[in-house]
Each structure stands twice: as structure tokens, then as C-alpha cells.
Coordinates of C-alpha atoms in Angstrom, one line a residue:
M7 CA 56.6 73.9 69.0
S8 CA 56.7 71.2 70.8
L9 CA 55.5 71.4 75.0
D10 CA 58.9 70.6 76.1
D11 CA 60.3 74.2 74.0
R12 CA 57.3 76.4 74.9
V13 CA 58.0 75.2 78.9
H14 CA 62.2 76.4 78.4
L15 CA 60.4 78.8 76.2
M16 CA 58.4 80.5 79.8
S17 CA 60.6 79.6 82.1
R18 CA 64.1 81.2 81.5
N19 CA 65.3 84.9 82.3
L20 CA 62.9 84.4 85.8
A21 CA 63.1 85.7 89.1
L22 CA 62.3 81.9 90.2
S23 CA 62.0 79.2 88.3
P24 CA 58.1 78.2 87.4
P25 CA 56.0 75.9 89.2
T26 CA 55.1 72.4 88.0
S27 CA 51.1 73.5 87.1
L28 CA 53.5 75.7 84.3
N29 CA 53.3 72.3 82.2
A30 CA 48.9 72.2 82.0
A31 CA 48.6 75.8 81.7
L32 CA 49.9 75.6 78.2
T33 CA 48.2 72.2 77.4
Q34 CA 45.9 74.6 75.8
S35 CA 46.1 79.0 75.1
P36 CA 46.3 79.8 77.8
H37 CA 46.0 83.8 78.8
V38 CA 49.3 85.8 80.2
V39 CA 48.5 88.6 82.2
W40 CA 50.9 91.0 83.0
S41 CA 50.6 93.4 86.6
V42 CA 52.8 96.4 85.8
T43 CA 52.6 98.8 89.2
V44 CA 53.1 102.4 88.2
T45 CA 54.6 103.7 91.7
R46 CA 57.7 105.5 89.9
R47 CA 58.7 106.9 86.7
P48 CA 58.8 104.1 84.0
D49 CA 62.0 102.6 84.8
C50 CA 64.2 100.5 82.5
C51 CA 63.8 97.3 84.6
I52 CA 60.2 97.5 82.1
L53 CA 62.6 96.4 78.8
S54 CA 63.4 92.8 80.7
H55 CA 59.7 92.4 81.1
V56 CA 58.5 93.2 77.6
A57 CA 61.0 90.9 76.6
K58 CA 59.0 87.9 78.1
L59 CA 56.1 89.2 76.3
R60 CA 57.7 88.7 73.1
D61 CA 58.7 84.6 74.8
F62 CA 54.9 84.5 76.6
L63 CA 53.6 85.9 72.4
A64 CA 56.3 82.8 70.6
A65 CA 54.8 80.1 72.9
G66 CA 51.1 81.0 72.1
C67 CA 49.9 83.3 74.8
R68 CA 47.5 85.8 75.0
V69 CA 49.0 88.3 77.0
T70 CA 46.8 91.3 78.8
V71 CA 49.3 94.3 80.0
L72 CA 47.8 95.1 82.9
A73 CA 48.5 98.4 84.5
S74 CA 47.4 98.4 88.2
D75 CA 47.2 102.0 88.9
I76 CA 44.1 101.9 91.3
L77 CA 46.5 99.7 93.5
S78 CA 49.7 101.8 93.0
H79 CA 47.2 104.6 94.9
L80 CA 46.7 101.6 97.1
D81 CA 49.8 101.6 98.4
G82 CA 50.7 104.7 100.4
C83 CA 48.9 107.2 98.0
Q84 CA 51.9 107.0 96.3
V85 CA 50.3 107.9 93.7
P86 CA 48.1 111.2 94.0
W87 CA 44.0 109.3 93.4
E88 CA 43.5 112.2 90.8
V89 CA 46.4 111.2 88.3
T90 CA 46.6 107.8 88.2
A91 CA 44.7 106.5 85.8
H92 CA 46.6 109.5 83.6
V93 CA 50.0 107.4 85.1
A94 CA 48.2 104.4 83.8
N95 CA 47.9 105.7 80.2
Y96 CA 50.9 106.8 80.1
Y97 CA 52.8 103.8 81.2
L98 CA 50.6 101.5 78.8
E99 CA 51.6 104.2 75.9
L100 CA 55.8 103.5 76.5
I101 CA 54.7 100.0 76.7
K102 CA 53.7 100.0 73.6
A103 CA 56.3 102.1 72.5
A104 CA 59.2 99.6 74.0
M105 CA 57.0 96.3 72.4
V106 CA 57.3 98.3 69.1
A107 CA 61.2 99.5 69.5
S108 CA 61.9 95.6 69.9
D109 CA 59.5 94.2 66.7
I110 CA 56.9 92.5 68.9
P111 CA 53.8 92.5 67.4
L112 CA 50.6 94.3 69.0
Q113 CA 48.1 91.6 68.3
N114 CA 46.9 89.3 70.8
V115 CA 47.8 91.7 73.8
Q116 CA 45.0 93.4 75.4
F117 CA 46.2 96.2 77.2
I118 CA 43.6 97.4 80.3
K119 CA 44.3 99.8 83.9
G120 CA 43.1 98.5 86.8
S121 CA 40.2 100.9 87.4
S122 CA 38.7 99.5 83.6
F123 CA 37.3 96.9 85.7
Q124 CA 37.7 96.8 89.6
E125 CA 34.8 99.1 89.7
S126 CA 32.7 96.8 88.4
E127 CA 29.8 96.1 90.7
E128 CA 30.8 92.0 90.2
Y129 CA 34.7 92.7 91.4
V130 CA 33.6 95.3 94.4
L131 CA 30.9 92.5 95.8
D132 CA 34.2 90.2 95.1
L133 CA 36.1 92.7 97.2
Y134 CA 33.3 92.7 99.9
K135 CA 32.9 88.5 99.8
M136 CA 36.9 88.1 100.1
S137 CA 36.9 90.4 102.8
A138 CA 34.9 89.5 105.5
L139 CA 35.9 85.9 104.9
V140 CA 40.1 86.8 105.5
T141 CA 41.9 88.3 108.3
C142 CA 44.0 91.5 109.1
K143 CA 47.2 89.2 109.2
E144 CA 47.0 87.6 106.6
S145 CA 46.4 90.4 104.7
S146 CA 48.9 92.0 105.5
K147 CA 51.1 89.7 106.2
A148 CA 51.1 89.3 102.7
V149 CA 52.2 92.9 102.2
S150 CA 54.8 93.5 105.0
S151 CA 57.5 93.7 102.4
V152 CA 55.2 94.4 99.7
L153 CA 53.9 98.0 100.3
K154 CA 55.7 101.0 101.3
D155 CA 53.5 101.2 105.1
P156 CA 51.5 97.8 105.3
N157 CA 49.9 99.5 108.5
L158 CA 47.7 101.4 106.7
L159 CA 44.1 100.2 106.1
S160 CA 44.7 100.3 102.6
A161 CA 47.4 98.1 102.4
L162 CA 44.5 95.4 104.1
L163 CA 43.2 95.6 100.4
Y164 CA 45.8 95.5 98.6
P165 CA 45.9 91.4 98.2
D166 CA 42.7 91.1 98.0
M167 CA 42.5 93.2 95.2
M168 CA 45.6 91.3 93.3
S169 CA 43.8 87.9 94.0
L170 CA 40.8 89.0 92.9
D171 CA 42.8 90.4 88.6
E172 CA 42.5 86.6 88.6
K173 CA 39.5 86.2 89.0
H174 CA 38.3 88.6 86.7
L175 CA 40.6 88.6 83.7
R176 CA 40.3 85.1 83.6
T177 CA 43.8 84.9 84.5
D178 CA 45.6 81.2 83.5
I179 CA 49.5 82.9 84.2
Y180 CA 50.0 85.7 86.7
Y181 CA 53.3 87.5 86.2
C182 CA 54.5 90.0 88.1
S183 CA 57.7 91.6 90.2
I184 CA 59.2 88.3 92.4
K185 CA 58.9 90.7 95.2
Y186 CA 54.4 90.3 95.1
A187 CA 55.7 86.1 95.5
P188 CA 54.0 86.0 99.1
V189 CA 50.8 87.4 97.3
F190 CA 49.9 84.8 95.3
E191 CA 50.4 82.7 98.5
F192 CA 47.9 84.4 99.9
A193 CA 45.7 84.0 96.7
E194 CA 45.7 80.2 96.4
K195 CA 44.3 80.2 99.6
S196 CA 41.9 82.9 99.3
L197 CA 40.6 83.3 96.0
P198 CA 39.1 79.7 96.2
L199 CA 36.9 81.0 99.1
V200 CA 35.1 83.3 96.4
G201 CA 34.7 81.1 93.4
G202 CA 38.1 81.6 92.7
K203 CA 40.5 79.3 91.1
P204 CA 44.7 79.8 91.6
C205 CA 46.0 80.8 87.5
T206 CA 50.5 79.9 87.8
P207 CA 52.2 82.4 89.2
L208 CA 55.7 83.8 87.1
M209 CA 58.5 85.8 88.9
G210 CA 59.5 88.6 87.1
V211 CA 63.3 90.4 88.2
E212 CA 64.0 93.3 90.3
L213 CA 66.6 95.1 89.4
P214 CA 68.4 95.7 92.7
S215 CA 69.0 100.2 93.1
L216 CA 72.0 101.4 91.3
L217 CA 73.9 102.5 94.3
N218 CA 75.7 100.6 97.7
R219 CA 74.3 104.4 99.6
P220 CA 70.8 105.4 100.6
A221 CA 69.7 108.2 97.7
L222 CA 69.9 111.5 98.0
A223 CA 66.3 110.9 95.7
P224 CA 64.6 108.0 94.3
E225 CA 65.3 108.8 90.9
E226 CA 69.2 108.0 91.7
E227 CA 68.4 104.4 91.7
Y228 CA 67.0 103.4 87.8
I229 CA 67.6 104.5 85.2
E230 CA 64.3 105.3 83.8
L231 CA 63.0 105.0 80.1
T232 CA 63.4 107.9 79.0
E233 CA 66.2 108.7 80.4
Q234 CA 68.6 111.4 79.1
D235 CA 71.8 110.0 77.3
A236 CA 73.4 112.2 79.4
Q237 CA 72.2 110.9 82.5
I238 CA 72.6 107.1 81.5
K239 CA 75.9 108.6 81.4
K240 CA 75.6 110.2 84.7
K241 CA 74.3 106.8 86.2
I242 CA 75.5 104.5 85.2
K243 CA 79.2 106.7 85.7
S244 CA 78.3 105.9 89.9
S245 CA 76.7 103.3 90.3
F246 CA 78.0 100.4 91.8
C247 CA 80.5 98.3 91.0
E248 CA 83.5 97.0 92.2
E249 CA 86.1 95.1 90.3
G250 CA 85.3 91.2 91.1
N251 CA 81.8 91.5 93.2
I252 CA 79.1 89.2 91.5
D253 CA 77.4 89.3 94.8
F254 CA 75.4 93.0 94.5
N255 CA 76.7 94.2 91.7
P256 CA 73.6 96.7 89.7
V257 CA 75.9 96.9 86.9
L258 CA 75.9 93.4 85.9
A259 CA 72.7 93.1 87.0
L260 CA 71.5 95.7 84.0
V261 CA 73.6 93.2 81.8
K262 CA 71.6 89.7 83.3
N263 CA 68.1 90.6 83.5
V264 CA 67.6 94.1 80.5
I265 CA 70.2 94.3 77.7
F266 CA 70.8 89.6 77.3
P267 CA 67.2 89.2 77.5
C268 CA 66.2 92.2 75.0
L269 CA 69.4 91.8 72.5
E270 CA 68.5 88.2 72.4
K271 CA 70.1 86.0 69.7
D272 CA 72.8 89.0 69.0
K273 CA 75.6 89.1 70.8
F274 CA 76.7 92.1 73.8
V275 CA 79.7 93.1 73.0
V276 CA 82.2 94.9 75.3
L277 CA 84.1 97.6 74.9
R278 CA 87.8 97.7 75.3
T279 CA 91.6 99.2 73.4
D280 CA 93.4 97.2 71.7
E281 CA 95.9 98.0 75.3
N282 CA 93.6 96.8 77.2
G283 CA 93.7 93.7 75.0
G284 CA 90.7 93.9 72.9
N285 CA 86.8 93.8 72.3
L286 CA 85.6 90.9 74.2
E287 CA 81.5 89.5 72.0
F288 CA 79.6 87.2 75.1
N289 CA 77.1 84.8 73.7
S290 CA 75.5 84.8 77.7
F291 CA 75.4 85.9 80.5
G292 CA 77.6 82.9 82.5
P293 CA 81.2 83.1 81.3
L294 CA 80.9 87.7 81.4
E295 CA 79.9 87.1 84.4
K296 CA 83.1 84.1 85.4
I297 CA 85.2 86.7 83.4
F298 CA 84.3 89.6 85.6
S299 CA 84.5 87.8 88.9
Q300 CA 88.1 86.5 87.8
K301 CA 89.2 90.1 87.4
K302 CA 90.1 90.0 83.3
L303 CA 87.4 92.5 83.3
H304 CA 87.8 95.7 84.4
P305 CA 84.2 97.9 85.6
A306 CA 85.3 100.3 83.8
D307 CA 85.2 98.9 80.5
L308 CA 82.1 96.9 81.6
K309 CA 80.3 100.3 82.5
I310 CA 80.8 101.5 79.4
S311 CA 79.4 99.0 77.2
V312 CA 76.7 98.5 79.5
L313 CA 76.6 102.3 78.2
E314 CA 76.0 102.4 75.1
C315 CA 73.6 99.5 74.7
L316 CA 70.8 101.4 77.1
K317 CA 71.0 104.5 74.9
K318 CA 70.8 102.1 71.7
L319 CA 68.1 100.5 72.9
I320 CA 66.8 103.5 75.1
Q321 CA 66.8 106.0 71.9
P322 CA 63.4 104.3 71.0
I323 CA 61.7 104.8 73.1
R324 CA 62.2 108.3 74.3
K325 CA 62.2 109.7 71.1
A326 CA 58.6 108.0 70.6
A327 CA 58.0 109.6 74.4
E328 CA 58.7 113.1 72.7
S329 CA 55.4 113.3 70.1
P330 CA 52.9 116.2 71.1
A331 CA 50.6 112.7 72.9
M332 CA 52.9 111.8 74.7
K333 CA 54.4 114.7 76.1
K334 CA 50.4 115.9 76.3
L335 CA 49.7 112.4 78.6
H336 CA 53.3 112.7 80.2
N337 CA 51.9 116.5 81.9
L338 CA 48.3 115.2 82.9
A339 CA 50.5 111.6 84.4
Y340 CA 53.2 114.2 85.8
P341 CA 52.0 117.7 86.7
P342 CA 53.6 120.2 88.2
P343 CA 53.1 121.1 91.9
P344 CA 50.2 123.1 93.1
K345 CA 51.3 126.6 93.3
K346 CA 51.3 128.3 96.6
A347 CA 49.1 131.5 98.1
K348 CA 49.8 134.7 96.9
G349 CA 50.1 135.8 100.8
A350 CA 52.6 133.4 101.4
Q351 CA 55.5 134.1 98.9
K352 CA 58.1 136.7 100.1
T353 CA 57.3 140.3 99.0
T354 CA 59.5 142.9 98.0
G355 CA 58.0 146.8 97.1
G356 CA 58.2 148.6 93.8
D357 CA 59.7 147.4 91.2
E358 CA 62.7 145.8 93.4
F359 CA 64.0 141.7 91.5
V360 CA 62.2 139.5 92.8
P361 CA 62.9 135.7 91.1
S362 CA 60.2 135.1 89.8
K363 CA 60.3 137.4 87.5
F364 CA 62.4 134.5 85.6
D365 CA 61.0 131.7 83.3
M366 CA 63.8 129.6 83.9
R367 CA 63.1 126.1 82.2
V368 CA 64.5 122.8 81.1
G369 CA 66.0 122.3 78.4
K370 CA 67.1 119.7 76.1
V371 CA 70.2 120.8 73.3
V372 CA 69.0 118.8 69.6
E373 CA 70.6 120.3 67.6
V374 CA 74.3 121.9 68.3
S375 CA 76.3 123.2 65.5
T376 CA 79.4 126.2 65.8
H377 CA 78.3 129.6 65.0
P378 CA 79.9 130.3 61.3
D379 CA 81.0 133.9 62.1
A380 CA 82.0 133.4 65.9
E381 CA 84.3 130.5 66.9
S382 CA 84.1 130.8 70.5
L383 CA 79.7 130.0 70.0
Y384 CA 77.9 127.8 69.6
V385 CA 74.0 127.4 68.2
E386 CA 71.4 125.6 70.3
K387 CA 68.6 124.5 69.3
I388 CA 66.7 124.0 72.3
D389 CA 63.4 122.1 73.2
I390 CA 62.1 123.6 76.4
G391 CA 57.9 121.7 75.5
E392 CA 57.3 124.6 73.9
A393 CA 55.3 123.5 69.7
E394 CA 58.9 124.3 67.9
S395 CA 62.2 123.9 69.8
R396 CA 64.0 127.7 70.1
T397 CA 67.7 129.0 69.1
I398 CA 69.7 130.1 72.0
V399 CA 73.3 130.7 71.3
S400 CA 75.4 130.2 74.0
G401 CA 79.5 130.9 74.5
L402 CA 80.5 127.8 75.7
V403 CA 82.8 126.3 73.3
K404 CA 85.9 126.6 75.1
Y405 CA 84.4 124.7 78.0
V406 CA 82.1 121.9 76.7
P407 CA 83.0 119.6 74.0
I408 CA 80.0 120.0 71.0
E409 CA 79.0 116.3 72.1
E410 CA 78.3 116.6 75.4
M411 CA 76.0 119.8 74.4
R412 CA 74.2 117.4 72.5
D413 CA 70.6 116.0 73.6
R414 CA 72.0 117.3 77.1
L415 CA 69.2 118.9 79.5
V416 CA 70.6 122.2 80.7
V417 CA 68.3 125.4 82.4
V418 CA 67.2 128.2 80.5
L419 CA 66.7 131.8 81.0
A420 CA 63.2 132.1 78.4
N421 CA 61.9 135.4 78.7
L422 CA 64.5 137.3 77.6
K423 CA 63.7 140.0 74.5
P424 CA 65.4 138.1 71.8
A425 CA 68.8 139.5 69.9
N426 CA 71.4 139.2 66.9
M427 CA 73.9 137.7 68.6
R428 CA 76.6 137.8 65.4
G429 CA 74.0 137.5 62.4
V430 CA 71.7 134.7 64.9
K431 CA 68.6 135.8 67.0
S432 CA 68.7 134.1 69.9
A433 CA 66.3 133.3 71.9
G434 CA 67.2 132.6 75.7
M435 CA 70.0 132.3 77.3
V436 CA 71.6 129.5 78.6
L437 CA 72.2 129.8 82.8
C438 CA 76.2 128.7 84.3
A439 CA 77.9 128.7 86.8
S440 CA 81.3 130.6 86.2
V441 CA 84.5 130.7 88.2
G442 CA 87.9 133.6 87.1
E443 CA 90.8 131.8 87.9
P444 CA 91.4 129.6 86.4
A445 CA 88.2 130.1 83.6
A446 CA 85.8 127.4 84.5
V447 CA 82.1 127.5 83.2
E448 CA 79.6 124.6 83.5
P449 CA 75.9 124.8 82.5
L450 CA 73.5 124.3 85.2
Q451 CA 71.6 120.7 85.1
P452 CA 68.5 120.2 86.0
P453 CA 67.8 117.8 88.7
I454 CA 67.1 114.1 87.3
G455 CA 63.3 113.3 86.4
S456 CA 63.2 116.4 85.2
Q457 CA 61.3 117.1 81.3
P458 CA 61.9 119.7 79.0
G459 CA 59.2 122.6 79.9
D460 CA 59.2 122.3 82.9
R461 CA 60.0 125.4 85.2
I462 CA 62.8 125.8 88.0
M463 CA 61.9 128.2 90.9
V464 CA 63.2 129.3 94.2
E465 CA 61.5 127.6 96.6
G466 CA 59.0 131.0 98.2
Y467 CA 59.2 132.1 95.0
E468 CA 56.3 130.6 93.3
D469 CA 54.2 133.7 90.7
Q470 CA 54.3 133.7 87.1
P471 CA 57.0 135.5 85.4
D472 CA 57.0 138.6 84.0
P473 CA 56.5 138.3 80.1
V474 CA 59.4 139.5 78.7
L475 CA 62.3 140.9 81.4
N476 CA 63.3 144.7 81.5
T477 CA 66.6 144.6 80.2
K478 CA 66.2 148.0 78.2
K479 CA 69.0 149.5 81.4
S480 CA 72.6 147.6 79.5
D481 CA 73.3 146.4 83.7
A482 CA 69.8 145.0 83.8
L483 CA 70.6 141.3 83.8
A484 CA 73.3 141.4 85.5
K485 CA 71.6 143.2 88.2
M486 CA 69.1 140.7 88.4
L487 CA 71.1 137.1 88.3
A488 CA 73.1 138.5 90.9
G489 CA 72.1 137.0 94.1
F490 CA 72.2 133.8 91.5
R491 CA 75.2 131.2 92.8
T492 CA 76.0 127.8 93.5
D493 CA 76.6 126.6 97.0
S494 CA 79.4 124.3 98.6
S495 CA 76.7 121.7 98.0
L496 CA 76.7 121.8 94.3
R497 CA 73.2 123.4 94.6
A498 CA 71.7 125.9 92.3
T499 CA 70.7 129.3 94.4
W500 CA 69.1 132.8 95.2
N501 CA 70.3 134.2 97.8
K502 CA 71.0 131.2 99.3
V503 CA 67.7 129.7 99.2
V504 CA 68.0 126.8 96.3
M505 CA 66.4 126.6 92.8
G506 CA 64.7 123.8 91.9
T507 CA 61.3 121.2 90.8
S508 CA 59.8 118.8 92.7
N509 CA 62.9 116.5 91.2
G510 CA 64.9 118.5 93.9
P511 CA 67.0 120.6 93.0
A512 CA 69.2 122.3 90.1
T513 CA 73.0 121.6 90.9
V514 CA 76.1 121.9 88.9
A515 CA 79.0 118.7 88.7
T516 CA 82.0 120.6 90.0
L517 CA 81.9 124.9 90.5
K518 CA 81.5 125.4 94.6
D519 CA 80.2 128.9 96.0
A520 CA 80.6 130.0 91.9
A521 CA 78.3 132.8 90.0
I522 CA 75.4 131.8 88.1
K523 CA 75.2 133.5 84.5

């Protein structure tokens, strides 16, 4: 490959044109460091960066993927110190899974955490030196638009450490998100003060929020790298995509920055009915953007096509994340919130029901079929974070199409005594909102970001659940469920107290003020 071809390969799909120093860097076999912050759960923008790794390797570069665990803690303590290393490990394993899914070889790629070298004596001494030579004003300016809270003391260390990463990793080319451009300007001036040589910065894309309004929860603004199909569908459906608008269009941004780089030589197919003109195929983003700006492509058709493409890209990564080893990493990285002291829990006397008796778990429907002896019943295999999926029978055939049940996240009441349902032993119950006239039933939706096995709890009632609910009396379960309803905001509640996880409340799609059973 000629130098011009290598420069072209390294320069494509960037947020900014590369500096002229890239040509000089490519005269040798350069070392590229991709710095990954881990402040929020891994999102699909990682796919665009993984596609750049393919370019770096094809251009003859050595690559280091750096999960910046300490720096992510310094960014307003968004990652608690005790889990920083676990979060970084989870990120790195997901990136490996994304590379494997894209047929990108792992040779010539090193995966490290920032803490693996930033705690060394040499690094800390350089940090002392730089902090003595750089003013607070210079450091603060470099991160004023980068960090959650640039007024913290930790913010002043942030640009120093990003700069020192270049020196201590012997970096020729530093690749990271465009939002860190001011930090590279800082490094160019500050690194020589401690005997370092500034490297060539390459700026990757930063995806915009999916919404054009304030998000109710941060997870609404992006699609996770292991998102369930139903949640991807929900997020794409609610994302902002105004007809003809190419100035701010998160769906077009996904096509440009994620889908086309991942497809590489394959075409992006826009799915349309014959009545709407039939399918369209695109080799590049420019022609698609042009016909969208001319209002010749409807947002609904674009959204459906983006949804199907993202599902295919994410599915193998999600499958890898469901292995026992990855589940363990995930649970270490994102542990459930600490339990409140028993003294803080509301108390009741005797055997009066409290919602902490319920063991309500997030479940993922991994298999579903119609009951062989009852047309109104589904037989589901549901993953609730245990070694094996549970078999659960639900009377949802009339209310939820079978294709919408597959891969769906639900809320399972998991500590019911197993019972025979027309010859099939059911080990739990899918909790649903229900109204009588007209008859409608909707399964509860766990909060965005939930994982199978997460416990759904009512605020203030976080005690351990009963091993098995006492339902010897025929009406026992009905009495226990009596206080559970949805509210006017579609949230699941018990006696008007919201229930959910640390990610937010459990909800339903449309049924307000409906009984949950």
C-alpha cells in the first residue's frame, strides 16, 4: 500500500481532517492509541471506532486500546473508584467481541487499562512535574467543555494525565472522540515541559443525542452496545428524525458514523414497500443524505432500515455478552445499589404483606411458543440471570403477538411455587398491567439499561424476598397484588410508591391507572 493510500485510509470517517503530521507519522510503522472513556455504559458509537481500528491495522499500524478507568473516575466521580477497573475490563471485552463480530483480527492489538501504568513511579513523578509547570487556568480551559464538572480539583489533573498517556505509551498517533480536541491543544504545549513529544491527534466522531428534548434518563439518549431488540426499536421509534432535516438528525448520524463504516463495502438498503417506490440501495452516505434533504425518503422508512441494520450489528455482541464470564464482568462493573439499613425500611406487624416479600426480577424471553394444549397460553423460556432459563406460562396470546414476545425484557415474579399449567410446570409469572373494558394487557417494561436478573423493588422496601411466597390460600396472591397499579405517568407502583431499579422505574406502554397482576 502506497503512502498516499495509507493516509487516505487513516483519514476517512473522522470528525476532523487529520493534521499534516500524519504523513510523517506513517513513514514508519506507527503506534496508535485509542483512548476510551468508560463514564457511561458502552454504546453503539463504539462500533464506529472499531471500524477505524480496521483502517489503522490495514494501514500497517500497531494499536493499543486504552480503557481510561482512572480518568473516568476523575470526571466528576461518574465511575465509583471501587468499580473503575471492573468497568474498564467489561469495556475491553465488549470491544474485543465487536472486533471479532466485524472479522477484525486481534493480532497487533494490545488492550490495557489506564491504571495498569498510571500508578507507576515514573508516571506519578511526571504528573508532579507537570502540575508544577502548568497553570490552573491552562488546565481548566482544556477541560471546560469536556468534563461533567470542570470546577473540581480532579478536573485540573485530567488534561495532564491524558497528555502523559502519550509519553508513557510511546504513542505516535492518538485517536479519541472529537470532544477532546482542546486537550490535544493542551498536550502540544505542555508535554515538552516534561520531556515528551506531542503525537499526531486523530479525532473520531461523537454521536448526538437521539432526542431533541431533555432526556428523562441518560440512557434514552443513546443505544447501548448490548441493547435488546425491543429497546432498540423503542429508541429508534422515539428518536428525532424530522423530514428533510439534515442539520440535526440523530438517525442520519447513525447511518453516517456507525452503519456505513461498519458495512464497509456492503450496501445500505432502505426497506420500502412497492407502494412507496420499493427498496433503495446506497454505497455511500452522500446520495442518501441528498434524497432525504429533498424529502424523497420518509423518516419512517429510514428508521425501519436503521433499526434492522443495528439489530444485525449488535446481535453477535449481545450474544457474546450473555456468556457466564461476561455476565460476571457486567455484575462486577455495574453492581446493584447497596441495600438500605433495615431501620430505614417501613415496617408492618405480623404477617401483613410488604412488597419486599416479592422477588421481582428483570427477565429476557429467550424462547416462546404456543402451549400445545391451550391456544391462549404462551410457554416461555425466560433468562432471569440464573444458570438456566425458567419455563413460565403466560396467558398473553390474545394481547401480545408472538414476534413481540421474542427477546423481550419483562418483569418476572420469581418466588412463586412452581405450578402445573395444563401439563407444563410454570416457575414464575410475567407481571402485566390489565384493564377490563375494553380488555387489554401489557407486560411491564423494565427500565432502560436493565439486565436479566436485576431485582425490581419498591422504594423503601429493599429487604430480602421470601424464598417462596406463601400462597396456600386461594386468594393469597390476589391480596398481595392488590396494591400494585400503574399511575398516570405509566409507572409501576405499589400503594402509589414507584417500583424499579437504580436505572429508573418499571413502566408500561399505554395503560394508565391499571391493576398489575
